Short mmCIF file of C-alpha atoms in Angstrom, two decimals:
data_model
loop_
_atom_site.label_atom_id
_atom_site.label_comp_id
_atom_site.label_asym_id
_atom_site.label_seq_id
_atom_site.Cartn_x
_atom_site.Cartn_y
_atom_site.Cartn_z
CA MET O 1 -9.71 -42.44 3.72
CA ARG O 2 -6.03 -41.88 4.56
CA ASN O 3 -5.27 -41.14 0.88
CA LEU O 4 -8.11 -38.62 0.79
CA SER O 5 -6.71 -36.88 3.89
CA ILE O 6 -3.25 -36.72 2.31
CA LEU O 7 -4.70 -35.35 -0.93
CA ILE O 8 -6.63 -32.64 0.93
CA PHE O 9 -3.50 -31.72 2.91
CA LEU O 10 -1.44 -31.45 -0.27
CA ILE O 11 -4.05 -29.27 -1.98
CA ILE O 12 -4.29 -26.95 1.01
CA SER O 13 -0.50 -26.81 1.40
CA GLY O 14 -0.07 -26.12 -2.32
CA SER O 15 -2.65 -23.33 -2.19
CA ALA O 16 -1.03 -21.74 0.84
CA TYR O 17 2.39 -21.92 -0.82
CA ALA O 18 1.10 -20.45 -4.09
CA GLN O 19 -0.44 -17.49 -2.25
CA SER O 20 2.78 -16.66 -0.44
CA GLU O 21 5.28 -17.27 -3.24
CA ILE O 22 8.12 -14.76 -3.04
CA LEU O 23 8.94 -13.48 -6.51
CA PRO O 24 12.46 -12.48 -7.59
CA ALA O 25 13.49 -8.96 -6.55
CA GLU O 26 13.54 -7.66 -10.15
CA ILE O 27 9.90 -8.78 -10.67
CA GLN O 28 8.83 -7.27 -7.36
CA ILE O 29 10.49 -4.00 -8.36
CA ALA O 30 8.92 -4.02 -11.83
CA THR O 31 5.48 -4.58 -10.33
CA ALA O 32 5.97 -1.90 -7.67
CA MET O 33 6.88 0.60 -10.40
CA LEU O 34 3.39 0.23 -11.90
CA ALA O 35 2.09 2.54 -9.16
CA ALA O 36 4.78 5.20 -9.69
CA PRO O 37 4.59 8.16 -12.05
CA GLU O 38 6.80 7.32 -15.05
CA ASP O 39 9.29 10.13 -14.48
CA SER O 40 9.94 8.93 -10.90
CA ARG O 41 10.33 5.20 -11.51
CA SER O 42 14.06 4.93 -12.07
CA GLY O 43 14.97 6.71 -8.82
CA ALA O 44 12.32 5.34 -6.47
CA MET O 45 13.30 3.39 -3.38
CA VAL O 46 11.59 -0.02 -3.28
CA TYR O 47 10.60 -2.21 -0.38
CA GLY O 48 9.82 -5.84 -1.14
CA TYR O 49 9.90 -9.26 0.45
CA ASN O 50 12.79 -11.61 1.13
CA GLU O 51 12.52 -15.42 1.17
CA GLN O 52 11.37 -15.34 4.80
CA GLY O 53 8.53 -12.98 3.89
CA ASP O 54 10.08 -9.99 5.69
CA LEU O 55 9.75 -6.51 4.22
CA VAL O 56 13.22 -5.34 3.20
CA VAL O 57 14.79 -2.69 0.97
CA LEU O 58 15.17 -4.17 -2.52
CA ARG O 59 16.52 -0.98 -4.09
CA LYS O 60 17.84 2.24 -2.59
CA GLY O 61 16.31 5.35 -4.05
CA THR O 62 17.65 8.64 -5.33
CA ASN O 63 14.45 10.68 -5.46
CA ASN O 64 11.45 11.58 -3.31
CA LEU O 65 9.45 8.36 -3.89
CA ILE O 66 9.16 5.15 -1.88
CA CYS O 67 7.38 2.14 -3.37
CA ILE O 68 6.21 -1.11 -1.82
CA ALA O 69 6.00 -4.35 -3.80
CA ASP O 70 2.96 -6.60 -3.74
CA ASP O 71 2.45 -8.39 -0.43
CA PRO O 72 2.47 -12.13 -1.24
CA GLU O 73 -0.09 -12.68 1.54
CA PHE O 74 -2.52 -10.15 0.00
CA ASP O 75 -5.42 -11.48 -2.05
CA GLY O 76 -4.88 -10.00 -5.50
CA ILE O 77 -2.14 -7.62 -6.59
CA LYS O 78 -1.64 -4.24 -4.92
CA VAL O 79 1.41 -1.98 -5.10
CA THR O 80 1.88 1.47 -3.63
CA CYS O 81 4.22 4.43 -3.90
CA TYR O 82 4.31 7.52 -1.74
CA SER O 83 6.24 10.69 -0.96
CA LYS O 84 9.19 10.29 1.44
CA LYS O 85 7.44 12.83 3.65
CA LEU O 86 4.88 10.12 4.45
CA GLU O 87 7.48 7.54 5.50
CA PRO O 88 7.29 8.20 9.26
CA PHE O 89 3.50 7.74 9.16
CA MET O 90 3.64 4.67 6.89
CA SER O 91 6.56 3.09 8.73
CA ARG O 92 4.81 3.51 12.07
CA GLY O 93 1.70 1.85 10.63
CA ARG O 94 3.79 -1.14 9.52
CA GLU O 95 5.39 -1.38 12.98
CA LEU O 96 1.99 -1.38 14.66
CA SER O 97 0.70 -4.03 12.23
CA LEU O 98 3.65 -6.26 13.16
CA GLU O 99 2.66 -5.80 16.80
CA GLY O 100 -0.78 -7.16 15.91
CA LYS O 101 -2.66 -3.87 16.31
CA SER O 102 -6.05 -3.53 14.59
CA GLU O 103 -6.75 -0.72 12.12
CA ILE O 104 -8.71 1.16 14.81
CA GLU O 105 -5.86 0.75 17.32
CA LYS O 106 -3.32 1.94 14.72
CA ARG O 107 -5.37 5.05 14.01
CA LYS O 108 -5.72 5.88 17.69
CA ILE O 109 -2.02 5.34 18.48
CA ARG O 110 -0.82 7.34 15.50
CA GLN O 111 -3.25 10.15 16.30
CA GLU O 112 -1.92 10.35 19.86
CA GLU O 113 1.66 10.29 18.58
CA VAL O 114 0.99 13.03 16.01
CA GLU O 115 -0.75 15.21 18.59
CA SER O 116 2.12 14.77 21.07
CA GLY O 117 4.71 15.61 18.39
CA LYS O 118 6.30 12.15 18.54
CA LEU O 119 5.16 11.28 14.98
CA LYS O 120 5.72 13.85 12.25
CA MET O 121 3.19 14.33 9.48
CA PRO O 122 3.98 16.12 6.20
CA ASP O 123 3.88 19.91 6.32
CA SER O 124 2.61 20.07 2.73
CA PRO O 125 0.36 17.88 0.54
CA SER O 126 1.92 14.43 0.04
CA THR O 127 0.69 11.78 -2.37
CA LEU O 128 0.14 8.04 -2.13
CA TYR O 129 -0.33 6.14 -5.41
CA VAL O 130 -2.06 2.74 -5.35
CA PHE O 131 -2.31 0.34 -8.31
CA SER O 132 -4.26 -2.89 -7.88
CA GLY O 133 -5.88 -5.69 -9.79
CA SER O 134 -6.65 -9.38 -10.04
CA THR O 135 -4.09 -12.16 -9.81
CA ASP O 136 -5.70 -13.58 -12.98
CA ASN O 137 -4.45 -10.52 -14.88
CA TYR O 138 -0.93 -10.64 -13.44
CA ASP O 139 2.12 -12.07 -15.21
CA LYS O 140 4.57 -13.06 -12.47
CA THR O 141 7.32 -13.65 -15.02
CA THR O 142 7.32 -10.01 -16.20
CA GLY O 143 5.61 -8.11 -13.38
CA GLU O 144 2.90 -6.80 -15.72
CA LEU O 145 -0.68 -6.30 -14.52
CA LYS O 146 -3.50 -5.85 -17.05
CA ASN O 147 -6.77 -4.06 -16.27
CA GLY O 148 -5.46 -2.61 -13.03
CA LYS O 149 -7.01 0.36 -11.25
CA PHE O 150 -5.39 3.42 -9.78
CA ARG O 151 -6.35 5.17 -6.56
CA TYR O 152 -4.73 8.43 -5.55
CA VAL O 153 -4.57 9.73 -1.99
CA VAL O 154 -3.20 13.18 -1.18
CA TYR O 155 -2.56 13.62 2.54
CA ILE O 156 -3.22 17.13 3.84
CA PRO O 157 -3.22 16.87 7.65
CA TYR O 158 -6.10 18.73 9.33
CA ALA O 159 -7.62 19.90 6.04
CA THR O 160 -11.37 20.49 5.99
CA ALA O 161 -14.05 20.84 3.34
CA GLU O 162 -13.95 24.58 4.01
CA SER O 163 -10.16 24.86 3.63
CA THR O 164 -10.05 22.79 0.42
CA GLY O 165 -13.42 23.38 -1.22
CA LEU O 166 -13.78 19.60 -1.62
CA PRO O 167 -16.93 17.60 -0.89
CA LEU O 168 -16.94 14.93 1.84
CA LYS O 169 -18.15 12.28 -0.61
CA PRO O 170 -17.78 11.81 -4.37
CA ASP O 171 -20.73 12.63 -6.62
CA ASN O 172 -19.17 11.01 -9.70
CA PRO O 173 -16.62 8.23 -10.38
CA GLY O 174 -13.08 9.53 -10.10
CA MET O 175 -14.19 12.75 -8.39
CA PRO O 176 -11.79 14.03 -5.71
CA TRP O 177 -13.24 14.20 -2.20
CA LEU O 178 -11.96 14.74 1.35
CA MET O 179 -11.79 11.83 3.78
CA ASP O 180 -11.16 12.14 7.54
CA PRO O 181 -11.49 15.95 7.48
CA GLY O 182 -9.99 17.91 10.35
CA THR O 183 -7.77 15.03 11.50
CA HIS O 184 -4.07 14.24 11.22
CA ARG O 185 -4.92 11.76 8.45
CA ALA O 186 -7.14 14.08 6.39
CA HIS O 187 -6.66 13.22 2.74
CA ILE O 188 -8.05 13.79 -0.73
CA MET O 189 -9.34 10.57 -2.26
CA ILE O 190 -9.60 10.07 -5.98
CA SER O 191 -11.64 6.91 -6.47
CA PRO O 192 -10.32 4.01 -8.53
CA VAL O 193 -10.54 4.43 -12.25
CA SER O 194 -9.68 1.80 -14.84
CA ASN O 195 -6.22 1.94 -16.33
#
């Protein structure tokens, strides 16, 4: 019985470790670049994870794009890139997550901060690129992800269906539509499509 308990502990410990393995910075950067438009990859700033699992700057950028490497605690692979104009909004969301705030609490706090002028939202459309897929299709030695899907999000604070001409739900796969209309986080969604 004791041997069985030890075996179960080792399996669970091994699984937990495998899920939170911190990959080398160059692999994290290569994977993060999968979400970026090709002409912006070389100059993008990249956040990734250090050995303690903290989000840190892995590479300073020279252009308008910020990318975030795959979170080792996330189930599957997901990398994102976004316009620097979105950094105050994104950074504040990360801070609130570290404080243990729920998604609903984060939305409420950021809304109050935007409305009070404490948190600045972009004054023009600003894009978030998301690339995601299965761990089974990921090569952690090269940073390549096969059969991934893109999702594009264009933030346009306070936009409405009337101001954009966009529907509030997609009628077809990949069709742009407006989510959270009339709010500080109004954004155009372009549903995932296969790469």
